[in-house]
XYZ file of C-alpha atoms in Angstrom:
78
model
C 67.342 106.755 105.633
C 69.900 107.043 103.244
C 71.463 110.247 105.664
C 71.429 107.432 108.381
C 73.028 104.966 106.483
C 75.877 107.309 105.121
C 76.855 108.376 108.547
C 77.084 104.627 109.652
C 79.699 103.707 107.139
C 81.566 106.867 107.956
C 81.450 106.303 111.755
C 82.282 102.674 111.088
C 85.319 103.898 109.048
C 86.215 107.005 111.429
C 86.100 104.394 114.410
C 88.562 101.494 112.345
C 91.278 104.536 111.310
C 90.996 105.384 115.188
C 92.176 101.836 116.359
C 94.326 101.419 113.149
C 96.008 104.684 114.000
C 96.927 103.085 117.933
C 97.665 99.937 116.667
C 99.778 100.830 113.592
C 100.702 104.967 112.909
C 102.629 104.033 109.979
C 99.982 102.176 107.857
C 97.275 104.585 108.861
C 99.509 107.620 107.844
C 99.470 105.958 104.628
C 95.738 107.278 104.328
C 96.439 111.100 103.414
C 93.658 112.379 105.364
C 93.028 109.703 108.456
C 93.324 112.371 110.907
C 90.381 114.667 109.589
C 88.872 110.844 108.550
C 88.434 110.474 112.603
C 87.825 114.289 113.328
C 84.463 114.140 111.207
C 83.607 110.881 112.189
C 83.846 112.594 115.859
C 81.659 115.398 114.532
C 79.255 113.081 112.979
C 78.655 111.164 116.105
C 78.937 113.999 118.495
C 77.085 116.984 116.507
C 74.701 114.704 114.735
C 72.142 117.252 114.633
C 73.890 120.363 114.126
C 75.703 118.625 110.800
C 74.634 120.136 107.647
C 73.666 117.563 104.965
C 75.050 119.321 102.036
C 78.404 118.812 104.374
C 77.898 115.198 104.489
C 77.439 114.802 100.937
C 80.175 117.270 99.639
C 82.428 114.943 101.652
C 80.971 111.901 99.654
C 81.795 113.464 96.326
C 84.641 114.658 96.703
C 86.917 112.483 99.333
C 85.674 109.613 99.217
C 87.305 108.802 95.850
C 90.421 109.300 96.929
C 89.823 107.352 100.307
C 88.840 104.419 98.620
C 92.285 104.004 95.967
C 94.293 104.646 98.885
C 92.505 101.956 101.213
C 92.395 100.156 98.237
C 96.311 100.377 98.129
C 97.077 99.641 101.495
C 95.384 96.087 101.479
C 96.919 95.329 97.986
C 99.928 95.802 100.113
C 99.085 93.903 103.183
């Protein structure tokens, strides 16, 4: 469950970076990674199976930190 429910938010996410990138490239290059963001969310979606948990969860711990000040930063802005 919680595997499930971790690879929701990040398609979620992956799929909003995605529109925000067509919509507005300037805002969503202000998200250091949002091209790898969308990549994995691709891989997660697409390669569900063949995704290695320990993959999934090193992402967790050590991106999503980072991810969240910057997105964080961005809407203080907006």
């Amino acid at each position: 469950m919680l595997r499930a429910g971790v690879v929701r938010e990040f398609d979620s996410f992956g799929e909003a970076m995605t529109r925000l990138a067509r919509v507005d490239s300037a805002v969503a290059a202000r998200i250091s990674e949002y091209p790898r963001i969308i990549a994995f969310r691709n891989l997660l979606i697409h390669g569900y199976a063949d995704v290695d948990d320990r993959l999934v969860w090193n992402v967790v711990e050590t991106s999503l930190p980072t991810l969240v000040r910057e997105v964080a930063a961005v809407l203080e802005d907006q």
